[in-house]
Short mmCIF file of C-alpha atoms in Angstrom, two decimals:
data_model
loop_
_atom_site.label_atom_id
_atom_site.label_comp_id
_atom_site.label_asym_id
_atom_site.label_seq_id
_atom_site.Cartn_x
_atom_site.Cartn_y
_atom_site.Cartn_z
CA MET A 1 13.84 -30.44 -4.37
CA LEU A 2 13.63 -28.43 -7.77
CA ILE A 3 13.38 -24.76 -7.39
CA ASN A 4 10.27 -24.60 -9.69
CA LYS A 5 8.44 -27.06 -7.51
CA LEU A 6 8.77 -24.72 -4.48
CA PRO A 7 6.31 -21.96 -3.90
CA LEU A 8 7.75 -18.58 -5.09
CA VAL A 9 8.56 -16.04 -2.17
CA SER A 10 8.65 -12.42 -2.71
CA VAL A 11 11.03 -10.74 -0.39
CA VAL A 12 10.03 -7.16 -0.24
CA VAL A 13 12.30 -4.40 1.24
CA PRO A 14 11.24 -0.91 1.64
CA SER A 15 14.45 0.97 2.02
CA TYR A 16 15.32 4.49 3.44
CA ASN A 17 18.60 6.02 4.49
CA HIS A 18 20.25 2.73 5.56
CA GLU A 19 23.51 3.09 3.48
CA ASN A 20 25.46 1.37 6.29
CA TYR A 21 23.14 -1.69 6.69
CA VAL A 22 21.23 -2.17 3.47
CA GLN A 23 23.90 -4.64 1.89
CA GLU A 24 23.87 -6.74 5.09
CA THR A 25 20.16 -7.03 4.83
CA ILE A 26 20.57 -8.18 1.14
CA LYS A 27 23.16 -10.62 1.90
CA SER A 28 20.88 -12.26 4.57
CA ILE A 29 18.61 -12.98 2.02
CA ILE A 30 21.13 -14.23 -0.53
CA SER A 31 22.08 -16.64 2.40
CA GLN A 32 18.59 -18.03 2.81
CA ILE A 33 18.37 -21.96 2.64
CA TYR A 34 15.10 -21.56 0.74
CA GLU A 35 15.93 -21.17 -2.88
CA ASN A 36 12.85 -20.03 -4.87
CA ILE A 37 12.87 -16.39 -4.07
CA GLU A 38 12.52 -13.18 -5.97
CA LEU A 39 13.91 -10.00 -4.58
CA ILE A 40 11.99 -6.60 -4.87
CA ILE A 41 13.45 -3.28 -3.26
CA ILE A 42 12.04 0.09 -3.39
CA ASP A 43 14.15 3.00 -2.18
CA ASP A 44 11.65 5.59 -0.68
CA GLY A 45 13.57 8.70 -1.51
CA SER A 46 16.82 8.21 0.58
CA THR A 47 18.94 11.29 1.20
CA ASP A 48 22.06 9.29 1.39
CA SER A 49 23.79 6.62 -0.74
CA THR A 50 21.33 3.74 0.02
CA TYR A 51 20.21 3.12 -3.48
CA GLU A 52 23.84 3.29 -4.80
CA LYS A 53 24.61 0.53 -2.10
CA ILE A 54 21.85 -1.53 -3.37
CA LEU A 55 22.78 -1.15 -7.09
CA GLU A 56 26.33 -2.45 -5.95
CA MET A 57 24.60 -5.77 -5.24
CA GLU A 58 22.41 -6.08 -8.41
CA SER A 59 24.85 -8.67 -10.33
CA LEU A 60 25.08 -10.79 -7.32
CA CYS A 61 21.44 -10.69 -6.65
CA LYS A 62 20.63 -11.79 -10.34
CA GLU A 63 22.83 -14.85 -9.92
CA ARG A 64 21.03 -15.86 -6.63
CA PHE A 65 17.36 -14.91 -7.28
CA VAL A 66 14.85 -15.83 -9.89
CA ASN A 67 13.86 -12.14 -10.35
CA VAL A 68 15.22 -8.95 -9.07
CA ILE A 69 13.55 -5.61 -9.02
CA PHE A 70 15.29 -2.49 -7.75
CA LYS A 71 13.43 0.94 -7.84
CA LYS A 72 13.92 4.46 -6.51
CA GLN A 73 11.12 7.00 -6.02
CA GLU A 74 10.40 10.28 -4.25
CA ASN A 75 9.71 9.77 -0.59
CA GLN A 76 6.03 8.55 -0.35
CA GLY A 77 6.00 6.92 3.17
CA ILE A 78 6.08 3.23 4.23
CA GLY A 79 2.41 2.21 3.60
CA SER A 80 2.47 3.50 -0.03
CA THR A 81 5.79 1.97 -0.57
CA CYS A 82 4.61 -1.50 0.71
CA ASN A 83 1.51 -1.41 -1.51
CA LYS A 84 3.84 -0.96 -4.49
CA LEU A 85 6.08 -3.67 -3.30
CA ILE A 86 2.94 -6.03 -3.06
CA ASN A 87 1.79 -4.99 -6.33
CA LEU A 88 5.10 -5.84 -7.88
CA SER A 89 5.45 -9.16 -6.32
CA SER A 90 4.81 -12.39 -8.08
CA GLY A 91 5.16 -14.93 -5.23
CA ASP A 92 2.72 -17.21 -3.44
CA TYR A 93 3.98 -15.58 -0.24
CA ILE A 94 5.65 -12.23 0.77
CA TYR A 95 8.45 -11.97 3.23
CA TYR A 96 8.77 -8.43 4.70
CA ILE A 97 12.15 -7.09 5.97
CA ALA A 98 13.53 -3.53 6.72
CA SER A 99 16.41 -2.40 4.98
CA ASP A 100 18.53 -2.50 8.29
CA ASP A 101 17.47 -5.78 9.74
CA LEU A 102 18.73 -9.43 8.98
CA ALA A 103 17.04 -12.75 8.29
CA LYS A 104 18.39 -16.00 9.84
CA ALA A 105 19.25 -18.46 7.02
CA ASP A 106 16.44 -20.75 7.84
CA ALA A 107 13.77 -18.06 8.35
CA ILE A 108 11.88 -18.32 5.00
CA LYS A 109 12.32 -22.16 4.93
CA ASP A 110 10.64 -22.62 8.26
CA GLU A 111 7.93 -20.22 7.68
CA VAL A 112 7.05 -21.39 4.11
CA LEU A 113 6.93 -24.95 5.53
CA PHE A 114 4.27 -23.95 8.30
CA LEU A 115 2.03 -22.10 5.80
CA GLN A 116 2.14 -24.89 3.32
CA LYS A 117 1.07 -27.34 6.07
CA ASN A 118 -1.49 -25.03 7.63
CA SER A 119 -4.04 -23.48 5.20
CA ASP A 120 -5.91 -21.76 7.73
CA TYR A 121 -3.18 -19.56 8.68
CA ALA A 122 -2.12 -16.39 6.68
CA LEU A 123 0.94 -15.15 8.59
CA VAL A 124 3.76 -16.81 10.36
CA VAL A 125 6.63 -15.26 12.27
CA GLY A 126 9.40 -16.17 14.68
CA ASP A 127 11.20 -14.38 17.34
CA ASN A 128 13.70 -11.55 16.98
CA GLU A 129 17.09 -11.31 18.48
CA ILE A 130 18.21 -7.79 19.03
CA ILE A 131 21.52 -6.46 17.51
CA ASP A 132 23.33 -3.29 17.72
CA ASP A 133 24.52 -0.73 14.99
CA ASN A 134 27.55 -3.10 14.34
CA GLY A 135 25.41 -6.17 14.03
CA LYS A 136 26.55 -7.60 17.56
CA VAL A 137 23.74 -9.66 19.43
CA SER A 138 22.69 -7.55 22.48
CA TYR A 139 19.82 -7.28 24.99
CA TRP A 140 17.59 -4.61 26.56
CA ASP A 141 17.48 -3.44 30.07
CA LYS A 142 14.17 -2.32 31.61
CA PHE A 143 14.12 0.88 29.70
CA ARG A 144 15.24 -0.68 26.31
CA ASN A 145 18.76 0.55 26.50
CA ILE A 146 21.36 -1.85 24.89
CA THR A 147 23.13 -4.22 27.39
CA TYR A 148 25.55 -7.18 26.53
CA ASN A 149 25.18 -8.83 29.86
CA GLN A 150 22.61 -11.55 29.27
CA ASP A 151 22.51 -12.37 32.98
CA LYS A 152 21.35 -8.64 33.64
CA ALA A 153 19.05 -8.24 30.71
CA TYR A 154 15.48 -7.56 31.44
CA TYR A 155 14.33 -8.45 27.73
CA LYS A 156 16.55 -11.10 26.01
CA THR A 157 14.65 -11.17 22.78
CA PHE A 158 11.97 -9.05 21.23
CA ALA A 159 9.32 -11.71 22.32
CA ASP A 160 10.30 -11.12 25.99
CA PHE A 161 9.35 -7.41 25.36
CA LEU A 162 6.10 -8.25 23.61
CA LYS A 163 5.26 -10.75 26.36
CA ILE A 164 4.42 -13.33 23.67
CA LYS A 165 4.61 -16.48 25.85
CA GLN A 166 2.07 -15.06 28.23
CA LEU A 167 -0.53 -14.73 25.18
CA LYS A 168 -0.36 -18.43 24.60
CA ASN A 169 -3.35 -19.36 22.33
CA ASN A 170 -4.42 -15.64 22.19
CA PHE A 171 -1.18 -14.62 20.00
CA GLY A 172 -2.35 -13.11 16.84
CA THR A 173 -6.01 -13.18 17.63
CA TYR A 174 -8.07 -10.05 16.63
CA LEU A 175 -9.19 -9.18 20.22
CA TYR A 176 -5.69 -9.06 21.48
CA LEU A 177 -4.29 -7.38 18.44
CA TYR A 178 -7.03 -4.82 18.96
CA ARG A 179 -5.55 -3.94 22.26
CA GLY A 180 -2.00 -3.52 20.53
CA ASN A 181 0.38 -4.87 18.23
CA HIS A 182 2.48 -7.85 19.42
CA ILE A 183 3.64 -9.19 15.99
CA PRO A 184 7.52 -9.40 15.81
CA ASN A 185 9.45 -8.58 12.69
CA GLY A 186 10.35 -10.81 9.78
CA TYR A 187 7.05 -12.31 8.86
CA LEU A 188 5.80 -14.12 6.01
CA VAL A 189 2.37 -13.58 4.64
CA ARG A 190 0.13 -15.55 2.19
CA LYS A 191 -0.39 -13.15 -0.65
CA SER A 192 -3.97 -14.29 -1.38
CA ILE A 193 -5.19 -12.77 2.10
CA TYR A 194 -4.97 -9.41 0.46
CA ASP A 195 -7.61 -10.07 -1.76
CA LYS A 196 -9.73 -10.04 1.42
CA THR A 197 -8.01 -7.34 3.53
CA GLY A 198 -7.17 -4.82 0.90
CA LEU A 199 -3.85 -3.13 1.08
CA TYR A 200 -2.30 -0.53 3.35
CA ASN A 201 -4.24 2.67 3.89
CA LYS A 202 -3.05 6.08 4.41
CA ASN A 203 -5.63 6.65 7.28
CA ALA A 204 -3.86 4.14 9.20
CA PRO A 205 -0.42 5.50 9.64
CA LEU A 206 0.70 2.70 11.98
CA GLU A 207 0.72 0.36 8.93
CA ASP A 208 2.20 -2.99 10.32
CA TRP A 209 -0.51 -2.96 13.26
CA PHE A 210 -3.24 -1.90 10.76
CA MET A 211 -2.42 -4.83 8.49
CA ASN A 212 -2.06 -7.48 11.25
CA LEU A 213 -5.56 -6.52 12.25
CA GLN A 214 -6.92 -6.93 8.91
CA ILE A 215 -5.33 -10.28 8.43
CA ALA A 216 -6.48 -11.44 11.97
CA LYS A 217 -10.26 -10.57 10.64
CA TYR A 218 -10.16 -13.37 8.13
CA ALA A 219 -7.25 -15.95 9.07
CA LYS A 220 -4.88 -17.18 11.79
CA ILE A 221 -1.49 -15.88 12.74
CA LYS A 222 1.17 -18.15 14.16
CA TYR A 223 4.31 -17.50 16.35
CA LEU A 224 7.08 -20.08 16.01
CA ASP A 225 9.10 -19.93 19.32
CA LYS A 226 12.59 -19.84 17.45
CA VAL A 227 14.81 -16.85 16.79
CA LEU A 228 14.47 -16.28 12.86
CA PHE A 229 15.32 -12.61 12.58
CA SER A 230 17.79 -10.00 13.94
CA TYR A 231 16.15 -6.69 14.66
CA ARG A 232 18.56 -3.74 14.58
CA TRP A 233 18.35 -1.30 17.57
CA HIS A 234 19.94 2.06 16.77
CA GLN A 235 19.45 5.77 17.35
CA ASN A 236 17.19 6.09 14.12
CA ASN A 237 14.58 3.44 15.16
CA THR A 238 11.13 5.06 14.53
CA ILE A 239 9.66 3.26 17.56
CA LYS A 240 11.76 5.28 19.84
CA HIS A 241 9.78 8.52 19.15
CA SER A 242 7.03 7.66 21.71
CA GLU A 243 4.88 10.88 21.09
CA LYS A 244 5.07 10.45 17.28
CA ILE A 245 4.19 6.66 17.64
CA GLN A 246 1.22 7.57 20.12
CA LYS A 247 -0.24 9.89 17.50
CA LEU A 248 0.07 7.32 14.87
CA TYR A 249 -1.42 4.79 17.03
CA ASP A 250 -4.47 7.01 17.85
CA LEU A 251 -5.21 7.74 14.22
CA THR A 252 -4.87 3.93 13.28
CA PHE A 253 -7.13 3.09 16.08
CA GLN A 254 -9.76 5.61 14.96
CA TYR A 255 -9.69 4.34 11.47
CA GLU A 256 -10.11 0.73 12.58
CA ASN A 257 -13.06 1.56 14.49
CA ILE A 258 -14.45 3.19 11.45
CA LEU A 259 -13.79 -0.02 9.47
CA LEU A 260 -15.51 -2.21 12.27
CA ALA A 261 -18.70 -0.10 11.97
CA LYS A 262 -18.74 -0.90 8.35
CA THR A 263 -17.74 -4.59 8.59
CA ASP A 264 -19.71 -7.41 7.11
CA PHE A 265 -19.51 -9.71 10.19
CA ARG A 266 -20.84 -12.65 8.17
CA CYS A 267 -17.32 -12.70 6.45
CA VAL A 268 -15.02 -12.49 9.39
CA ASN A 269 -13.93 -14.49 12.41
CA LYS A 270 -16.60 -14.53 15.25
CA GLU A 271 -14.30 -12.98 17.66
CA VAL A 272 -14.13 -9.77 15.43
CA LEU A 273 -17.91 -9.46 16.25
CA ASN A 274 -17.34 -9.96 19.94
CA CYS A 275 -14.56 -7.26 19.87
CA PHE A 276 -16.98 -4.94 18.09
CA LEU A 277 -19.91 -5.48 20.48
CA TYR A 278 -17.44 -5.26 23.39
CA GLY A 279 -16.21 -1.75 22.06
CA LYS A 280 -19.94 -0.56 21.47
CA LEU A 281 -20.85 -1.88 25.03
CA THR A 282 -17.97 0.06 26.60
CA LYS A 283 -18.81 3.18 24.86
CA ARG A 284 -22.40 2.91 26.02
CA LEU A 285 -21.54 2.24 29.66
CA ILE A 286 -19.16 5.19 29.73
CA LEU A 287 -21.98 7.56 28.33
CA LEU A 288 -24.40 6.00 30.86
CA TYR A 289 -21.95 6.63 33.76
CA LYS A 290 -21.77 10.22 32.54
CA ILE A 291 -25.62 10.47 32.69
CA ILE A 292 -26.50 8.52 35.77
CA GLU A 293 -24.16 8.45 38.66
CA LEU A 294 -24.70 7.30 42.35
CA ARG A 295 -22.24 8.66 45.01
CA ARG A 296 -21.98 8.34 48.64
CA TYR A 297 -21.22 11.38 50.86
CA LYS A 298 -20.19 11.70 54.44
CA LYS A 299 -19.60 15.13 56.09
CA ASN A 300 -20.23 16.61 59.59
CA ARG A 301 -21.82 13.29 61.00
CA VAL A 302 -24.24 13.12 57.99
CA LYS A 303 -24.00 10.20 55.55
CA MET A 304 -26.25 10.19 52.42
CA TRP A 305 -26.46 8.63 48.93
CA VAL A 306 -27.12 11.02 46.17
CA LEU A 307 -28.36 10.13 42.69
CA HIS A 308 -26.96 12.55 39.84
CA LEU A 309 -29.28 12.23 36.91
CA LEU A 310 -29.19 14.55 33.83
CA GLY A 311 -27.53 17.42 36.03
CA LEU A 312 -30.21 17.06 38.84
CA ASP A 313 -29.39 15.72 42.32
CA PHE A 314 -31.66 13.45 44.16
CA ILE A 315 -31.08 12.26 47.79
CA ILE A 316 -31.96 8.56 48.13
CA CYS A 317 -31.04 7.94 51.74
CA LYS A 318 -29.73 10.21 54.48
CA LYS A 319 -28.64 9.25 57.89
CA ILE A 320 -27.45 11.41 60.80
CA LEU A 321 -24.52 9.55 62.75
#
């Protein structure tokens, strides 16, 4: 098939301090079976030689891709960088990859094929194998420490850790994403969905979860049960900093609730409305529980039911044993 008859895919890479890995990442895109690709990389203020390593690949990339854009900027954060990458892209689809991860050779081909055949889906992703600093396939124990013994591994792939198979048809639905992100890495997005969702927002610092929530409001998300990506697990992974991630999660969750309160539910999936109503009901029940509470007491052979209402206590039933 001729390249110009294939949809253009924009592979976007936000890079930061990955001098030891970024060339491997680029090579994994060069090796894609799918042909019609443009490559866009923005280095977000790396303090090592990441950008120099990227530039070393420029001539090879210009031979392989229909368009190549390499830029360097002062550090602005992942959300702002992704917005710039999206705005620079010309493709029908956008493929996201971090500058230390790897894409399997058939990743883009398989994901484009799915979205081409399923117009009601806007995001598709496959499973992730885990690799170490040196690119060796590895696994996680129960505490997400690297192990190389597959028989003793608690999580063999990222999908195992995310419990994706347990989600079944609930994968990628807004209600389940609202509870927490479960989308692996290496996903392909239909670019036109951003006309509905808007781009990344600084008020939602857990940017991947936030954007997945927005996409789920308007379209379906698909998981392909096949390893299409290599997720590198090393000492610099952001996800390892649990306290920081929790703060980012809380801020993102708060902002998403603000957006829900402003959402026009005539334009989104019905389950988004159900999730909103569920959240409102839960808050009201908690408030009601704090105002009205019925308790049972038993002391010194006396059993009674007491109603606590607005700071006042009313004995409903009293019995001497």
